[in-house]
Short mmCIF file of C-alpha atoms in Angstrom, two decimals:
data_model
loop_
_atom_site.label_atom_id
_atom_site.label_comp_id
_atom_site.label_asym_id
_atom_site.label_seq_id
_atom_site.Cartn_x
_atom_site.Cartn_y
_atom_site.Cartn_z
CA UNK A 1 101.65 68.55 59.37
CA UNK A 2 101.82 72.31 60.49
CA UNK A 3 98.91 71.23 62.69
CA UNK A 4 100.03 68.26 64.46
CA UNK A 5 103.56 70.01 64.82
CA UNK A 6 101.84 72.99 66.63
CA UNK A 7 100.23 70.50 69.16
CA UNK A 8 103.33 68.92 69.73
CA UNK A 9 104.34 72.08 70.76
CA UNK A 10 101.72 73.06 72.78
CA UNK A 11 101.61 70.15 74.87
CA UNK A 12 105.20 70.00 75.26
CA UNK A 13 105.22 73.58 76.66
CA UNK A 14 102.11 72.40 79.06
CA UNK A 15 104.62 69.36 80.51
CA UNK A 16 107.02 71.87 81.06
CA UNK A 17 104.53 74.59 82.79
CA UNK A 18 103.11 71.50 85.07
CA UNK A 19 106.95 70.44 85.73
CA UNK A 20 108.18 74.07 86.70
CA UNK A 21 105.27 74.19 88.95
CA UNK A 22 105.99 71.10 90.72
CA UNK A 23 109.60 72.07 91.16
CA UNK A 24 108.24 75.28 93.24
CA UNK A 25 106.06 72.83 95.37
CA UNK A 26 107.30 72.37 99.11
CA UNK A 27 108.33 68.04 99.37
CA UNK A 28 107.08 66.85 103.18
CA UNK A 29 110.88 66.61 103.81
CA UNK A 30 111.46 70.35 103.18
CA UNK A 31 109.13 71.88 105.10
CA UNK A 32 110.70 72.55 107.89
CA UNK A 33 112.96 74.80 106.25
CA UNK A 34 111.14 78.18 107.13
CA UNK A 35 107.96 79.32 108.57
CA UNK A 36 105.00 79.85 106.44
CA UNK A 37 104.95 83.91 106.38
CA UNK A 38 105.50 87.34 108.18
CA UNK A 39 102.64 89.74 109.01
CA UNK A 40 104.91 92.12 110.43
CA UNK A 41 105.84 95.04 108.81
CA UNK A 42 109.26 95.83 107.56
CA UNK A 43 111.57 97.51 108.43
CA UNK A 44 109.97 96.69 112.07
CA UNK A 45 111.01 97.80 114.55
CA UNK A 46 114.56 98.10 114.63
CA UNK A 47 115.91 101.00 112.04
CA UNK A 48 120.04 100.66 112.21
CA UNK A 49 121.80 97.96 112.07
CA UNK A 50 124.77 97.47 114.16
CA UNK A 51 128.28 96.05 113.92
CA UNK A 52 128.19 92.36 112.94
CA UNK A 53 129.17 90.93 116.30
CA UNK A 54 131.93 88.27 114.96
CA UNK A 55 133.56 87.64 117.94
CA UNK A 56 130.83 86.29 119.60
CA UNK A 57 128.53 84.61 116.85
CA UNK A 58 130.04 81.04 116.67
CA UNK A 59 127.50 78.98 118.10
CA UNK A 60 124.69 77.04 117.84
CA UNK A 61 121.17 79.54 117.71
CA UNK A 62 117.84 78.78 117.94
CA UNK A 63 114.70 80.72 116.07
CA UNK A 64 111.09 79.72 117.36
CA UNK A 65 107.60 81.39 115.41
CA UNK A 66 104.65 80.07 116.01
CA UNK A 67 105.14 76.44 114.97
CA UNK A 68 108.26 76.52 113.10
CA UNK A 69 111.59 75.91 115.27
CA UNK A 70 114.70 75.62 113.93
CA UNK A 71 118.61 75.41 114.83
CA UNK A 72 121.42 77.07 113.13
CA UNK A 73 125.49 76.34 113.70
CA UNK A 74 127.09 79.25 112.62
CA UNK A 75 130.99 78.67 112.77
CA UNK A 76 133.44 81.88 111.48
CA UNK A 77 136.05 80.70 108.88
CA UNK A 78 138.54 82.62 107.03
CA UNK A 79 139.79 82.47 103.32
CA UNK A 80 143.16 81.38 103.12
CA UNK A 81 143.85 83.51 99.97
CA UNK A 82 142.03 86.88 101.17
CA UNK A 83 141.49 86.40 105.18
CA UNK A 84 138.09 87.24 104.29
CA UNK A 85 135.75 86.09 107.00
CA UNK A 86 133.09 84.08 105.93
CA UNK A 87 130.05 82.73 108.61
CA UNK A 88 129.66 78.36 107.82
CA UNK A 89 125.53 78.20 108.24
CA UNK A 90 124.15 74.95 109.08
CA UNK A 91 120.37 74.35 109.61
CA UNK A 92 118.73 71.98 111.86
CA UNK A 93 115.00 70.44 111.90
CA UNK A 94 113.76 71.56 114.91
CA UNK A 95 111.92 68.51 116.15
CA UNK A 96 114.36 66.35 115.14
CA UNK A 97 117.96 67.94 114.45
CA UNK A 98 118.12 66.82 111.10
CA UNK A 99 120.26 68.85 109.16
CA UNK A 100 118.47 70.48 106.63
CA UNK A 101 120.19 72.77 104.87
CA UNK A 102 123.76 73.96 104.92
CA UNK A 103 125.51 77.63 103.20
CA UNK A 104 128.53 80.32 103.59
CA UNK A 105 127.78 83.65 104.29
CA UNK A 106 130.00 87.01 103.72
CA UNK A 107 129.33 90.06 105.18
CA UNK A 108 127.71 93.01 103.39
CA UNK A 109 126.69 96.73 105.14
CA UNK A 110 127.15 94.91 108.78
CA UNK A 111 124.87 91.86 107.25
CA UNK A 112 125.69 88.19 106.94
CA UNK A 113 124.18 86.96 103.75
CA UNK A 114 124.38 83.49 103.12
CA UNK A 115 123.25 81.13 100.33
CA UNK A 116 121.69 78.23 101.56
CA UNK A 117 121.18 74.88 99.82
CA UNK A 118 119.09 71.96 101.41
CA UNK A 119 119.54 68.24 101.35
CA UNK A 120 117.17 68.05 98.31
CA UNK A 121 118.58 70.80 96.12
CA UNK A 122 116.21 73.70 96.83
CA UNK A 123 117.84 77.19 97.64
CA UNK A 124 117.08 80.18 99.46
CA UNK A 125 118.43 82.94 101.54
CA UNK A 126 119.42 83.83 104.97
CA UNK A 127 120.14 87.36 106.39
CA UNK A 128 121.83 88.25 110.39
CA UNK A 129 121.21 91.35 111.64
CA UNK A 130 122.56 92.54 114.99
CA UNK A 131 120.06 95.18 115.95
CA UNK A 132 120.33 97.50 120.01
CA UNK A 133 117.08 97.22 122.07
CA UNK A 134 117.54 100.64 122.79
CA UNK A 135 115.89 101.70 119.29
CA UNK A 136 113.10 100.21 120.43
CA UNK A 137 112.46 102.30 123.67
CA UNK A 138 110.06 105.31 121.93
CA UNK A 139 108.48 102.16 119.77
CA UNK A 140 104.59 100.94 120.36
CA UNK A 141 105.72 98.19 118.71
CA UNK A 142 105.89 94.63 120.06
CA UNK A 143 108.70 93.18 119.49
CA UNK A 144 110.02 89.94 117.87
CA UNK A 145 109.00 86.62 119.97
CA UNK A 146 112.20 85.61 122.37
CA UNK A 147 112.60 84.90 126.19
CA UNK A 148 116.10 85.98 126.28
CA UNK A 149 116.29 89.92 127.37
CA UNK A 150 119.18 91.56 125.83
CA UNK A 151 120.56 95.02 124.53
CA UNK A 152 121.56 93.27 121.56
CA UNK A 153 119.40 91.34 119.38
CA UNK A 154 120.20 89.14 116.61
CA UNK A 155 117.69 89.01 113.61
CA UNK A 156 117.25 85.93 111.51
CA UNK A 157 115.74 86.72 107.60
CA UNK A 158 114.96 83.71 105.62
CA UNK A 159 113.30 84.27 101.63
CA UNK A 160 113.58 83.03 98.33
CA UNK A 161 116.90 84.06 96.32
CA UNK A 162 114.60 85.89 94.26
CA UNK A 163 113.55 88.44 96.87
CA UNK A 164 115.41 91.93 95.99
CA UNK A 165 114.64 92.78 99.44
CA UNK A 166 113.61 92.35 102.52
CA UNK A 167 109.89 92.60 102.44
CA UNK A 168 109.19 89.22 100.86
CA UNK A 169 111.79 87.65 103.40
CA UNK A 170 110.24 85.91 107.33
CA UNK A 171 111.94 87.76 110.34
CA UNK A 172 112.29 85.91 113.40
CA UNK A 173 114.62 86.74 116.62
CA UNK A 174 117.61 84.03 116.73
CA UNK A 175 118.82 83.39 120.49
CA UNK A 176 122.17 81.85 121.25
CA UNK A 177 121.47 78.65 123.15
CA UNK A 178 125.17 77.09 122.89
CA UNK A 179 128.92 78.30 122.16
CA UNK A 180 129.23 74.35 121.01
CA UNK A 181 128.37 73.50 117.57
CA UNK A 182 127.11 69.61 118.23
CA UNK A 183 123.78 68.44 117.67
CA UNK A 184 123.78 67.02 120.95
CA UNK A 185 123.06 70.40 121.97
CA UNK A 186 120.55 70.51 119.82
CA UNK A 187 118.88 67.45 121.33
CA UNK A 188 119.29 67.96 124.84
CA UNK A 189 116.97 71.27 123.62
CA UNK A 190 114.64 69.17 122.43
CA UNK A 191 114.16 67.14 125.38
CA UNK A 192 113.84 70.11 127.67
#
C-alpha cells in the first residue's frame, strides 16, 4: 500500500515537472515576442540615464536585431485618481503587425517599466531608457544597431519578470517611426 502510494506520488510529481516545463516552452505563435539573446555587455555603453522624455514618447517605435523586428505603440495616460502618468505599451509582430502583446508601464528612477502580457497568457518585462550620445564620445564601443542619428537615444529592455536586473534582459535601440498610433503605419513599414 505504502508502496504503490509512493509511486503514485512519484509519477504525479513527474506529470507536473514535464507540465511546468512545457509551460516555459516558446508556442510558434509567441516567438516573435523578443529576440533570442544579448552578447553585449551591460551596462553598455551608455552609463546615466536621462529624463524620461514624456512629452515626446507617444508614438508608434520600431526595434530591429538581427532577425527579430518588432513595433511598439506607446500612448501616455494619466490616472484619474492620482494624475499619475502611466505609458499604454502595445506590441506588434513585425512581419505581420499582429498584436502580440499589450502592458502599462509607470515610471521608476527616469525608467518606464511595464508588465507585459501576450495574446496567449505568457508575461515578461519591458524597460525605456532615454540615454545622450554624448556619453558615448570617449567609448570604443559600437553602439546599438539604428539608422536614425540622434543625441538622444531611446533603449528598449525586454526579459523575463524573473530577471532582478538588467543583465539577463535583450537591449535593442527603439527608433520613433510615427507620432500615429495605427497599424497602418505599421504596414506601410512593412511594405517599404
Amino acid at each position: 500500500m505504502l508502496r504503490s502510494l509512493l509511486l503514485a506520488t512519484m509519477i504525479g510529481l513527474m506529470g507536473f515537472t514535464a507540465s511546468a516545463a512545457n509551460y516555459y516552452e516558446t508556442t510558434t505563435e509567441e516567438e516573435h515576442i523578443m529576440p533570442a539573446g544579448d552578447d553585449r555587455w551591460v551596462p553598455w555603453p551608455w552609463a546615466m540615464v536621462q529624463p524620461f522624455p514624456w512629452s515626446d514618447i507617444q508614438g508608434l517605435w520600431k526595434v530591429e536585431q538581427g532577425d527579430f523586428t518588432s513595433y511598439f505603440a506607446l500612448k501616455v495616460v494619466r490616472q484619474k485618481s492620482t494624475g499619475i502618468r502611466q505609458l499604454q505599451v502595445k506590441q506588434f509582430d513585425g512581419d505581420t503587425c499582429r498584436v502580440l502583446a499589450t502592458g502599462v508601464g509607470i515610471e521608476r528612477s527616469n525608467k518606464v517599466l511595464a508588465q507585459m502580457t501576450s495574446k496567449l497568457g505568457a508575461t515578461y518585462r519591458v524597460q525605456l531608457s532615454a540615454f545622450s550620445e554624448k556619453d558615448l564620445q570617449d567609448l570604443t564601443i559600437p553602439p546599438l544597431k539604428g539608422d536614425m542619428p540622434t543625441e538622444a537615444v531611446m533603449v528598449l529592455s525586454m526579459g523575463a519578470l524573473d530577471n532582478k536586473g538588467i543583465e539577463g534582459m535583450v537591449h535593442m535601440q527603439i527608433m520613433k517611426i510615427s507620432a500615429h498610433l495605427t497599424q497602418k503605419v505599421c504596414l506601410e513599414d512593412i511594405k517599404k
